[in-house]
N, CA, C and O atoms as a CHARMM CRD file, in Angstrom:
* protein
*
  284
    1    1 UNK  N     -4.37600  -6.52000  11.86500 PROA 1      0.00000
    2    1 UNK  CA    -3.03500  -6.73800  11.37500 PROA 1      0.00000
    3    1 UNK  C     -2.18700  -5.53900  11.79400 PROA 1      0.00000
    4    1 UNK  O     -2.39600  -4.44900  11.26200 PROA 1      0.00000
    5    2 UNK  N     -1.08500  -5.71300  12.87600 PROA 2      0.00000
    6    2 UNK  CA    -0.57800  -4.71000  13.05900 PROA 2      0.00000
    7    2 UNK  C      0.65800  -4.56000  12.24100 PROA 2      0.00000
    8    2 UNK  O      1.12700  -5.62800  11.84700 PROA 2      0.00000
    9    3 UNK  N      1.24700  -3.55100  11.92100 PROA 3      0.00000
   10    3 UNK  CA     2.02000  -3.19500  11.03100 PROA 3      0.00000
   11    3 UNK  C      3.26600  -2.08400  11.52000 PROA 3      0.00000
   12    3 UNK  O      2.80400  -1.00800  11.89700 PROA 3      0.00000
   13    4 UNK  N      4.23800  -2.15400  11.55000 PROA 4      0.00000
   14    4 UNK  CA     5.48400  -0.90900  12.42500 PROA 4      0.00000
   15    4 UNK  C      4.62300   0.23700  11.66400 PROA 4      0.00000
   16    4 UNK  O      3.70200   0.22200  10.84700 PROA 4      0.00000
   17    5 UNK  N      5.38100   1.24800  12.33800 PROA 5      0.00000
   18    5 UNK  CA     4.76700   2.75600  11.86400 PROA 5      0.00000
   19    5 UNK  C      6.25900   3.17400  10.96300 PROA 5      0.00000
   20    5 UNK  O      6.10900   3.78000   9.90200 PROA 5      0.00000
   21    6 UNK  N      6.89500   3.01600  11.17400 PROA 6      0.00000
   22    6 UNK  CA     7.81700   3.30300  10.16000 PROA 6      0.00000
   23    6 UNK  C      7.68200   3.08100   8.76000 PROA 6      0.00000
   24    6 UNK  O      7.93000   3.81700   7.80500 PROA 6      0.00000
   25    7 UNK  N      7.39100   2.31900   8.80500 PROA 7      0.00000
   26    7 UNK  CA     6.89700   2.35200   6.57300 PROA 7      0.00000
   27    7 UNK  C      6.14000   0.89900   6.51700 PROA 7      0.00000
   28    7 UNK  O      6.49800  -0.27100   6.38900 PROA 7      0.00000
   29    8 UNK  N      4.87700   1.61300   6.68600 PROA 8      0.00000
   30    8 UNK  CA     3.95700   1.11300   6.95000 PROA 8      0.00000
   31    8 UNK  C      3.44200  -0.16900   5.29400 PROA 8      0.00000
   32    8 UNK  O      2.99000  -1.31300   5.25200 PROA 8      0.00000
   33    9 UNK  N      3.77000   0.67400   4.39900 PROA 9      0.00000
   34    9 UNK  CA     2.97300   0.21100   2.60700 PROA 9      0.00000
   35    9 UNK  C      4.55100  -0.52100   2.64700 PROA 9      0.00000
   36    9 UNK  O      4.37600  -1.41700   1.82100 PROA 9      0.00000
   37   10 UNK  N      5.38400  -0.60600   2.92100 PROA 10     0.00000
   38   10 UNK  CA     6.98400  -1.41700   3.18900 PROA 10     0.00000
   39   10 UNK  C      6.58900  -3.23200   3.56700 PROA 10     0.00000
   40   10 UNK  O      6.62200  -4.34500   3.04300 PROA 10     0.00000
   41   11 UNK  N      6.13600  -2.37500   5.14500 PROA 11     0.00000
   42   11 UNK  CA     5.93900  -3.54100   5.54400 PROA 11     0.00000
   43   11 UNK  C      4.69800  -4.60200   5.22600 PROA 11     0.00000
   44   11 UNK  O      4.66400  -5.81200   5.45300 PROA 11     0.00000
   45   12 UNK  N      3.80800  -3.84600   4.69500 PROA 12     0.00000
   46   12 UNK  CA     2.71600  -4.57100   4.38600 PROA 12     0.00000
   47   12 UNK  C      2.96900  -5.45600   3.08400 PROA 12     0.00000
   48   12 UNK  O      3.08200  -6.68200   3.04900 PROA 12     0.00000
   49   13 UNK  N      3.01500  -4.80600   2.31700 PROA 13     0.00000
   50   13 UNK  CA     3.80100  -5.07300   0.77700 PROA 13     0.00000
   51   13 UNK  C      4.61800  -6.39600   1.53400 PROA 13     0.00000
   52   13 UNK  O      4.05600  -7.46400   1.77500 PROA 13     0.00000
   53   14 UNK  N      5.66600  -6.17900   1.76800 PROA 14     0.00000
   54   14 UNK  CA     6.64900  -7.77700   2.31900 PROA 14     0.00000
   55   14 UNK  C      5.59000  -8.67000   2.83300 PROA 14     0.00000
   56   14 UNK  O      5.35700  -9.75400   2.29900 PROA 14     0.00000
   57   15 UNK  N      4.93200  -8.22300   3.88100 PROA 15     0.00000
   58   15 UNK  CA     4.08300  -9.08000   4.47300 PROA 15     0.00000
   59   15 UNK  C      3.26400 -10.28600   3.28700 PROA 15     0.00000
   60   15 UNK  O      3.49800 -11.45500   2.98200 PROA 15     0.00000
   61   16 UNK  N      2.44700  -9.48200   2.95700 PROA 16     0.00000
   62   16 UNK  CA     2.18100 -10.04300   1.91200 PROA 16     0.00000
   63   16 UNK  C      2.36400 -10.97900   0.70800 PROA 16     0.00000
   64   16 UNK  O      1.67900 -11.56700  -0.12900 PROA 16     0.00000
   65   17 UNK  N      3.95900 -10.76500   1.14400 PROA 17     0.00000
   66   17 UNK  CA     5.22800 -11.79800  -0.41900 PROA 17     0.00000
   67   17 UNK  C      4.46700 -10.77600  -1.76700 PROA 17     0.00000
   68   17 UNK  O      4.01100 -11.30700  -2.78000 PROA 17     0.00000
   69   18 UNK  N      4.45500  -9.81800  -1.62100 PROA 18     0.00000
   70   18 UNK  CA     3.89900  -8.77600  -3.06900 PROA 18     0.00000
   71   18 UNK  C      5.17000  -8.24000  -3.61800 PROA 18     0.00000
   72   18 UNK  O      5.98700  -7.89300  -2.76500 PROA 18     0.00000
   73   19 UNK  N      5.50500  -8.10000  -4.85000 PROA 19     0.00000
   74   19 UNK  CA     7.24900  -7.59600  -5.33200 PROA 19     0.00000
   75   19 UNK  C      6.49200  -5.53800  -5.17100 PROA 19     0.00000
   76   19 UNK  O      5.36700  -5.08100  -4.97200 PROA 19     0.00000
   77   20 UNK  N      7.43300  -5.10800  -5.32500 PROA 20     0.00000
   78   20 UNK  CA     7.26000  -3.66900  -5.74800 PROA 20     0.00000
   79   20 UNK  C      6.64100  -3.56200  -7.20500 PROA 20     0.00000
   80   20 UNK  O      5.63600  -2.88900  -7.43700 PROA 20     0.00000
   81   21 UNK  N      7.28100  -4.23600  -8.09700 PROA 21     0.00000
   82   21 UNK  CA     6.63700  -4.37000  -9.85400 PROA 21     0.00000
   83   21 UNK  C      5.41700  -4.57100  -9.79300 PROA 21     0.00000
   84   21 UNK  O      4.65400  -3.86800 -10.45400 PROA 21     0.00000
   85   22 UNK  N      4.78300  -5.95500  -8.68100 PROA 22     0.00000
   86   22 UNK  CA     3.44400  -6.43300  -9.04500 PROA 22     0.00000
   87   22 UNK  C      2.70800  -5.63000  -8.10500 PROA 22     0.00000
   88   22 UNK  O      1.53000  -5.55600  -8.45700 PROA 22     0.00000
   89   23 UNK  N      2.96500  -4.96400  -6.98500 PROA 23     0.00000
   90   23 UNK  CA     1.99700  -3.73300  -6.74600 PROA 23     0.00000
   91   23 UNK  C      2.15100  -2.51400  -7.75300 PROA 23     0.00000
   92   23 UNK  O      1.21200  -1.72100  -7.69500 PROA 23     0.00000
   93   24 UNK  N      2.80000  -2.31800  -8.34300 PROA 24     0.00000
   94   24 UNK  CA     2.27500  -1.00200  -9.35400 PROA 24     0.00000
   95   24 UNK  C      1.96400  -1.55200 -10.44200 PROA 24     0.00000
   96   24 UNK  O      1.75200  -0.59300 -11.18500 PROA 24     0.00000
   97   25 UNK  N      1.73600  -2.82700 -11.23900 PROA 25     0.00000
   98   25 UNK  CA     1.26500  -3.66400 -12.18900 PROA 25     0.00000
   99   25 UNK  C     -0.25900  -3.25500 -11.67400 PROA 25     0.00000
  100   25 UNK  O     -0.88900  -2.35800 -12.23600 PROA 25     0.00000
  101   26 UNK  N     -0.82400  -4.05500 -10.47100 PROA 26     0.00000
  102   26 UNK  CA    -1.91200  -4.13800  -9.78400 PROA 26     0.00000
  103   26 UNK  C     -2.51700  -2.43900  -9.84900 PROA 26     0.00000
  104   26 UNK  O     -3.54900  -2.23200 -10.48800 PROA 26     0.00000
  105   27 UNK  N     -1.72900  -1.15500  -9.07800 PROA 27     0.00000
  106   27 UNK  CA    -2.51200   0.03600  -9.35800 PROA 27     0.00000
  107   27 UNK  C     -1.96100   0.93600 -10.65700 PROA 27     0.00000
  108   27 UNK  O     -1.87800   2.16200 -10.58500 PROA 27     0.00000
  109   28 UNK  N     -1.70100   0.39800 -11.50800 PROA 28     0.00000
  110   28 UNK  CA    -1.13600   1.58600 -12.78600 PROA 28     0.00000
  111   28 UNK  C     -0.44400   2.68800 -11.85600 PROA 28     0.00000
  112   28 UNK  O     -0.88900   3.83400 -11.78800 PROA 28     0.00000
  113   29 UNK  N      0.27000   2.41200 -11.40500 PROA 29     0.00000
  114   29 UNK  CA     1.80800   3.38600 -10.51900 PROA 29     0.00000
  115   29 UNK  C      2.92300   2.99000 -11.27200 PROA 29     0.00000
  116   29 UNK  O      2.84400   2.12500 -12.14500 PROA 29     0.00000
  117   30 UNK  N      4.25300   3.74600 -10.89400 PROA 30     0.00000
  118   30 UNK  CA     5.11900   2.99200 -11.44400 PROA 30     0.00000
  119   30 UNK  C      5.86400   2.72500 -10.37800 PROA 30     0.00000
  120   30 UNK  O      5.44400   3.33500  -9.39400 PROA 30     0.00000
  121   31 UNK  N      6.86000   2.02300 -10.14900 PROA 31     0.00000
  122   31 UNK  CA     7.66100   1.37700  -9.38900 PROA 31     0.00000
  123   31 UNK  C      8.52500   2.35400  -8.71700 PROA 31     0.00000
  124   31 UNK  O      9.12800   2.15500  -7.66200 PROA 31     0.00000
  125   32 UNK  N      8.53500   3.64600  -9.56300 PROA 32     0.00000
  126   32 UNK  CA     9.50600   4.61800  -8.67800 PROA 32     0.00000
  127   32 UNK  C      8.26200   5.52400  -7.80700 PROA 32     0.00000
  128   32 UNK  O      8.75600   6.32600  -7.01400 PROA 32     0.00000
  129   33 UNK  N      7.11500   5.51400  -7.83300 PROA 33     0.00000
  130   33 UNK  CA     6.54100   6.20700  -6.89300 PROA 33     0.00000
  131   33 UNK  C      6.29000   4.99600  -5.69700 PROA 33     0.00000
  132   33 UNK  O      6.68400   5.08600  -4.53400 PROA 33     0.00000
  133   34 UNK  N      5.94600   4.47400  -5.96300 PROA 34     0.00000
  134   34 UNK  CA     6.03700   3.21000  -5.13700 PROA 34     0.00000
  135   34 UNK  C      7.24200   3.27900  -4.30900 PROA 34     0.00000
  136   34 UNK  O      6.93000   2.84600  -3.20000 PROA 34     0.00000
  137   35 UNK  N      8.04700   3.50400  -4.32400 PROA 35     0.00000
  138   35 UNK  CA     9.41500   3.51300  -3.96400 PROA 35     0.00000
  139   35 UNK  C      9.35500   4.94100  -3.19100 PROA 35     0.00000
  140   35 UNK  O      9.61800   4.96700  -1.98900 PROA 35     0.00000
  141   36 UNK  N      9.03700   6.02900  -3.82700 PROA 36     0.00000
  142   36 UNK  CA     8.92700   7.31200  -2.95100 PROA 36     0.00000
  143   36 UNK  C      7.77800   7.35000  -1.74900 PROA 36     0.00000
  144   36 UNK  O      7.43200   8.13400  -0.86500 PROA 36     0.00000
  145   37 UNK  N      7.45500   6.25400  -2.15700 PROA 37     0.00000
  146   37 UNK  CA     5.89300   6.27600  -1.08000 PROA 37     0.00000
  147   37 UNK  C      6.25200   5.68200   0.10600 PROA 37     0.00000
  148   37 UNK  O      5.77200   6.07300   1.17000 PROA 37     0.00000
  149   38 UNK  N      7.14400   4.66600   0.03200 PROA 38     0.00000
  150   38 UNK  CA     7.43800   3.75100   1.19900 PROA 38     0.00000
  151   38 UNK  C      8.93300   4.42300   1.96800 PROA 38     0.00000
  152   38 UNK  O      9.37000   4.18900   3.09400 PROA 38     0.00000
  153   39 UNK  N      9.45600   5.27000   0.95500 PROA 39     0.00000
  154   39 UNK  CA    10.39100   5.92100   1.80800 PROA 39     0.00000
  155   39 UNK  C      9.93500   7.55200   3.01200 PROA 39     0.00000
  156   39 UNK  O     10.50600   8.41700   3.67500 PROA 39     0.00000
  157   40 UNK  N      8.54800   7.09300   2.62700 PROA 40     0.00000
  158   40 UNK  CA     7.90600   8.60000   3.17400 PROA 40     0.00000
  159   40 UNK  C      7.25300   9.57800   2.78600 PROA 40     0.00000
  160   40 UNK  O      6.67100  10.40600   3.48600 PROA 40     0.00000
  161   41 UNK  N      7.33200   9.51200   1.47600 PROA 41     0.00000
  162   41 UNK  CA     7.04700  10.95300   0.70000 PROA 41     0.00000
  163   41 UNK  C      5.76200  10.97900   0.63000 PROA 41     0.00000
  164   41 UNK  O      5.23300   9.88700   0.84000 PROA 41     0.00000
  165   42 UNK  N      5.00000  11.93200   0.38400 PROA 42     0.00000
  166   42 UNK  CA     3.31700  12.12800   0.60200 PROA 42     0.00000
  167   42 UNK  C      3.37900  11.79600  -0.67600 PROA 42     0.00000
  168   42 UNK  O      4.31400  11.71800  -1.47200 PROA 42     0.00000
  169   43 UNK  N      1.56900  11.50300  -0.79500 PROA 43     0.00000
  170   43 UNK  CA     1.16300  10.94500  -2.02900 PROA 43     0.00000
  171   43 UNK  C     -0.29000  11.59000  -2.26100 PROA 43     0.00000
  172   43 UNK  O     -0.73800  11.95000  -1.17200 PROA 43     0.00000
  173   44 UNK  N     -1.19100  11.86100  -3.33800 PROA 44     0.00000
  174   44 UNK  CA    -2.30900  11.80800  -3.27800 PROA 44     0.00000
  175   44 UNK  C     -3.08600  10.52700  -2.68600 PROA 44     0.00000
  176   44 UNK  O     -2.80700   9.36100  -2.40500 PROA 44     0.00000
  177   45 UNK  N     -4.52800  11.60900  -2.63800 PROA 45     0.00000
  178   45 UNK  CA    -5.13600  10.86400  -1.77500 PROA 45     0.00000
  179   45 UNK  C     -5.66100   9.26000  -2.66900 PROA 45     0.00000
  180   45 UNK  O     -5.56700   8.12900  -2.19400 PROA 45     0.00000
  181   46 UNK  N     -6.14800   9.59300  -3.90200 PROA 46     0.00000
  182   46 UNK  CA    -6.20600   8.73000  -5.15400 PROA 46     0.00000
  183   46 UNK  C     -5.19900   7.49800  -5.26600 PROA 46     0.00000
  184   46 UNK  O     -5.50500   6.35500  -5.60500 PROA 46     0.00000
  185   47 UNK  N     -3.93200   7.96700  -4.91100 PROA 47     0.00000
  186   47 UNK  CA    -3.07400   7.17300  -4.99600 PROA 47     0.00000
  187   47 UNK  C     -3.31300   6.02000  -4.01900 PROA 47     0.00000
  188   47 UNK  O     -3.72600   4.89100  -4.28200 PROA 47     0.00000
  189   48 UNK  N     -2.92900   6.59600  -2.70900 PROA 48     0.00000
  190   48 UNK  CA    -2.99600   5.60600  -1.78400 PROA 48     0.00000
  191   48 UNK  C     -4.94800   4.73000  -2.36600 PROA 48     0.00000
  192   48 UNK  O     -5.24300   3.53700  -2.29500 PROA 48     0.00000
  193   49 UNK  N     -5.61000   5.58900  -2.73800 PROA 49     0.00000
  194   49 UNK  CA    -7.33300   4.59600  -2.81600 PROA 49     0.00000
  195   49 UNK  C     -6.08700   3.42100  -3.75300 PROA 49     0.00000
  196   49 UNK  O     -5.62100   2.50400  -3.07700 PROA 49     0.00000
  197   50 UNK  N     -5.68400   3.52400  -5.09600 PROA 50     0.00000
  198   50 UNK  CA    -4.96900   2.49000  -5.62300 PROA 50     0.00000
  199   50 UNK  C     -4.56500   1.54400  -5.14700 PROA 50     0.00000
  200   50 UNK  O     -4.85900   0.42900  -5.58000 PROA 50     0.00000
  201   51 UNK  N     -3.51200   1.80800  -3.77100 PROA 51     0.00000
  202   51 UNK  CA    -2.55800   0.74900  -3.30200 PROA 51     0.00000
  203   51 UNK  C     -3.64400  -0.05800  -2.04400 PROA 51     0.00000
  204   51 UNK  O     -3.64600  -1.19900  -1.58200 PROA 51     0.00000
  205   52 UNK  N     -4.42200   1.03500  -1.81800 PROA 52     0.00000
  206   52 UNK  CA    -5.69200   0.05300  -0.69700 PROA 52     0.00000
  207   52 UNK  C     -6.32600  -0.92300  -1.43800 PROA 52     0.00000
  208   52 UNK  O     -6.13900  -2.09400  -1.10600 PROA 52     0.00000
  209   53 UNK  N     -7.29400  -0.58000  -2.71100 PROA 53     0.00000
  210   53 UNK  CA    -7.83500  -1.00600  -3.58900 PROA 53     0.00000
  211   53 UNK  C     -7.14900  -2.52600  -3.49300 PROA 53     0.00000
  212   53 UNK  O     -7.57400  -3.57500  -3.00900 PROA 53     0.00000
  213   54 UNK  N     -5.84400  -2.16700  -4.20000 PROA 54     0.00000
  214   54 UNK  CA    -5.09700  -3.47100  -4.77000 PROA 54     0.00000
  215   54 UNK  C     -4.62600  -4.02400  -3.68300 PROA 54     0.00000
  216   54 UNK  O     -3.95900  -5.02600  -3.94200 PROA 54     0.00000
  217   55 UNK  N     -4.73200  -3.68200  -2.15200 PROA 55     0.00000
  218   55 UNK  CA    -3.84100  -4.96100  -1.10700 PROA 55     0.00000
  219   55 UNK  C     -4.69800  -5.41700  -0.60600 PROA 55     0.00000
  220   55 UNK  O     -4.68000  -6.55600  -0.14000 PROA 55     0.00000
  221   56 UNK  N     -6.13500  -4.26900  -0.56200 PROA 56     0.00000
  222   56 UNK  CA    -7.56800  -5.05500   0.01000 PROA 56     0.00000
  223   56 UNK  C     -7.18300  -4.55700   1.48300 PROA 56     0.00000
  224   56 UNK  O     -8.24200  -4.75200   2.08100 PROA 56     0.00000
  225   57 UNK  N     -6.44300  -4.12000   2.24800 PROA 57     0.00000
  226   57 UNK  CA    -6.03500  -3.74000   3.37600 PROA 57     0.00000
  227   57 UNK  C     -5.26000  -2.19000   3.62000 PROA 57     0.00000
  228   57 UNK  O     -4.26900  -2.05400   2.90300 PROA 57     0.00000
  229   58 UNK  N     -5.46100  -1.42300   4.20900 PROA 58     0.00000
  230   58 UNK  CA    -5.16500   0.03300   4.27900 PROA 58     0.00000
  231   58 UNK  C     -3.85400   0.02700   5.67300 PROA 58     0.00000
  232   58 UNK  O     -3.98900  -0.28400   6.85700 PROA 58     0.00000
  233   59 UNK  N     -2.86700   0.41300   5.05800 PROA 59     0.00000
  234   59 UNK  CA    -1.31100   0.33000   5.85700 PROA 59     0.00000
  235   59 UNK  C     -1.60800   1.26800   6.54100 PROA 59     0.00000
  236   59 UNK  O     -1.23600   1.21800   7.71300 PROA 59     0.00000
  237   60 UNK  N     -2.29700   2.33600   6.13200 PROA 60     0.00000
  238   60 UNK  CA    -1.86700   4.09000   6.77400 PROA 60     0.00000
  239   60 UNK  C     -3.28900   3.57100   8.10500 PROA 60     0.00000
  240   60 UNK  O     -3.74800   4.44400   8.84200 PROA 60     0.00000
  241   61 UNK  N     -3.53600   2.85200   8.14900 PROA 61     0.00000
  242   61 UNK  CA    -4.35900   2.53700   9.34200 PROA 61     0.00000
  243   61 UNK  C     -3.89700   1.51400  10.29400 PROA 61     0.00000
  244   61 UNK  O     -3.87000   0.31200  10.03100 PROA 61     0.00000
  245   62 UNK  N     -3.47600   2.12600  11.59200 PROA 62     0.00000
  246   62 UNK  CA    -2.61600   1.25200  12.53200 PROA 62     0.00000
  247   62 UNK  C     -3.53100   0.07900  12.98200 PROA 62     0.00000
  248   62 UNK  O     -3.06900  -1.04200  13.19400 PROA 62     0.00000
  249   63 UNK  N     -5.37300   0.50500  13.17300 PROA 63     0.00000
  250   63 UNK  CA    -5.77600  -0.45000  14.11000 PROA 63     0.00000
  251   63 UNK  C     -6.44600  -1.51500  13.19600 PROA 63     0.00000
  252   63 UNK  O     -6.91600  -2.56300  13.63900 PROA 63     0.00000
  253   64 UNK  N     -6.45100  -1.15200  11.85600 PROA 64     0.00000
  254   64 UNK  CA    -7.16200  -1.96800  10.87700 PROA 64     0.00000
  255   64 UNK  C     -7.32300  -3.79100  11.27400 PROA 64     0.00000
  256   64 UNK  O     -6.18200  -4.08400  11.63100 PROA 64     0.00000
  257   65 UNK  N     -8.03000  -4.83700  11.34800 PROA 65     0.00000
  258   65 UNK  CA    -7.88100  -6.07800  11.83100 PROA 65     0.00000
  259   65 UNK  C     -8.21300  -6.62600  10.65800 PROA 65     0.00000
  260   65 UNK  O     -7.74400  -7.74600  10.45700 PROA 65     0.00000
  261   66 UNK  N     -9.05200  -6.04600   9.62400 PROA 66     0.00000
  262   66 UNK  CA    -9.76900  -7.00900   8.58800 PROA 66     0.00000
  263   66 UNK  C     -9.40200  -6.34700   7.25200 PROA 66     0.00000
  264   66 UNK  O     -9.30200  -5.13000   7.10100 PROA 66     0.00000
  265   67 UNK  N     -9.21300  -7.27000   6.30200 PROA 67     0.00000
  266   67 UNK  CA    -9.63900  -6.41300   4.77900 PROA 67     0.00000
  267   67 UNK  C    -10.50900  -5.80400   4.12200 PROA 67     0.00000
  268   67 UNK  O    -11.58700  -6.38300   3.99300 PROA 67     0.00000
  269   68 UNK  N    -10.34200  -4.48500   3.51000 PROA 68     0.00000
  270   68 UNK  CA   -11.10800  -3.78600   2.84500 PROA 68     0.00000
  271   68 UNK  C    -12.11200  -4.35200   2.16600 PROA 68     0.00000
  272   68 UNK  O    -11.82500  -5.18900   1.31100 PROA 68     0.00000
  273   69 UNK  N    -13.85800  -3.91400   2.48100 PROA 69     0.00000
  274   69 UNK  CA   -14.96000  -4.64400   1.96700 PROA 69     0.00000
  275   69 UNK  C    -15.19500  -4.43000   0.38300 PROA 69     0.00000
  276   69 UNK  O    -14.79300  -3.65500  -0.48500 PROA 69     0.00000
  277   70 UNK  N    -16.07700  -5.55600   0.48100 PROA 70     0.00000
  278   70 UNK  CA   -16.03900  -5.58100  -1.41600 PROA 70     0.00000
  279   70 UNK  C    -17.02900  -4.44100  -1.70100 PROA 70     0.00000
  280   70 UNK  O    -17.85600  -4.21500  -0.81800 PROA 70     0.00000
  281   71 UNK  N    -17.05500  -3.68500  -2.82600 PROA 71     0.00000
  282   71 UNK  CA   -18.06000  -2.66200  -2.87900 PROA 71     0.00000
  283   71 UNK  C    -19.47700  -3.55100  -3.46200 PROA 71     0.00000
  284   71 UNK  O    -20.54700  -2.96600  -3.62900 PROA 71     0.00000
Protein backbone atom coordinates (compact mmCIF):
# COMPACT_ATOMS: atom_id res chain seq x y z
CA UNK A 1 0.00 0.00 0.00
CA UNK A 2 1.71 2.99 -1.07
CA UNK A 3 1.03 6.05 0.75
CA UNK A 4 2.47 10.07 -0.19
CA UNK A 5 5.31 10.88 2.16
CA UNK A 6 3.90 13.96 3.15
CA UNK A 7 1.57 12.89 5.98
CA UNK A 8 1.71 9.68 5.78
CA UNK A 9 -0.95 8.60 9.29
CA UNK A 10 -3.21 11.62 7.09
CA UNK A 11 -3.34 9.73 4.34
CA UNK A 12 -3.74 6.41 5.61
CA UNK A 13 -6.36 7.36 8.20
CA UNK A 14 -8.60 8.85 4.95
CA UNK A 15 -7.70 5.90 3.12
CA UNK A 16 -9.20 3.87 5.30
CA UNK A 17 -12.77 6.07 5.75
CA UNK A 18 -11.33 6.15 9.73
CA UNK A 19 -12.63 9.78 11.42
CA UNK A 20 -9.73 11.35 13.60
CA UNK A 21 -12.23 10.67 16.93
CA UNK A 22 -12.44 6.89 16.03
CA UNK A 23 -8.64 6.53 15.67
CA UNK A 24 -7.92 7.96 19.10
CA UNK A 25 -11.19 6.10 20.51
CA UNK A 26 -9.30 2.90 18.99
CA UNK A 27 -5.58 3.97 20.71
CA UNK A 28 -6.57 5.98 24.03
CA UNK A 29 -4.90 9.30 22.24
CA UNK A 30 -6.74 12.23 22.07
CA UNK A 31 -7.75 13.85 18.96
CA UNK A 32 -5.40 16.79 19.43
CA UNK A 33 -2.27 14.61 19.35
CA UNK A 34 -3.57 12.90 16.57
CA UNK A 35 -3.79 16.08 14.91
CA UNK A 36 -0.10 17.08 15.93
CA UNK A 37 1.01 13.81 14.57
CA UNK A 38 -0.29 14.15 11.09
CA UNK A 39 0.81 17.69 10.88
CA UNK A 40 4.43 16.41 11.55
CA UNK A 41 5.29 16.64 14.96
CA UNK A 42 7.35 13.68 16.47
CA UNK A 43 5.72 11.34 18.67
CA UNK A 44 6.85 8.54 20.96
CA UNK A 45 7.78 5.51 19.91
CA UNK A 46 4.67 3.82 22.05
CA UNK A 47 2.53 6.08 20.45
CA UNK A 48 2.93 5.41 16.96
CA UNK A 49 2.96 1.07 18.39
CA UNK A 50 -0.91 2.53 19.25
CA UNK A 51 -1.85 3.97 15.89
CA UNK A 52 -0.06 0.71 14.09
CA UNK A 53 -1.72 -1.56 16.57
CA UNK A 54 -5.16 0.03 15.78
CA UNK A 55 -4.83 0.46 11.66
CA UNK A 56 -3.15 -3.05 11.55
CA UNK A 57 -0.84 -1.26 8.93
CA UNK A 58 2.35 0.99 9.71
CA UNK A 59 2.19 4.58 7.59
CA UNK A 60 5.82 5.51 8.69
CA UNK A 61 6.72 2.51 6.36
CA UNK A 62 6.81 3.48 2.63
CA UNK A 63 7.28 -0.16 1.24
CA UNK A 64 4.83 -1.90 3.62
CA UNK A 65 2.29 -4.21 1.06
CA UNK A 66 0.47 -6.18 3.84
CA UNK A 67 -1.08 -5.68 7.34
CA UNK A 68 0.46 -5.92 10.56
CA UNK A 69 0.54 -9.76 11.82
CA UNK A 70 -1.62 -10.98 14.52
CA UNK A 71 0.57 -11.63 17.60
Amino acid sequence: MKIPAENPLKALREKLLISRSELARRTSLSVMTLQRIESGKPCRIDTKRKIVEALRVNPWLEDEKSPVSER
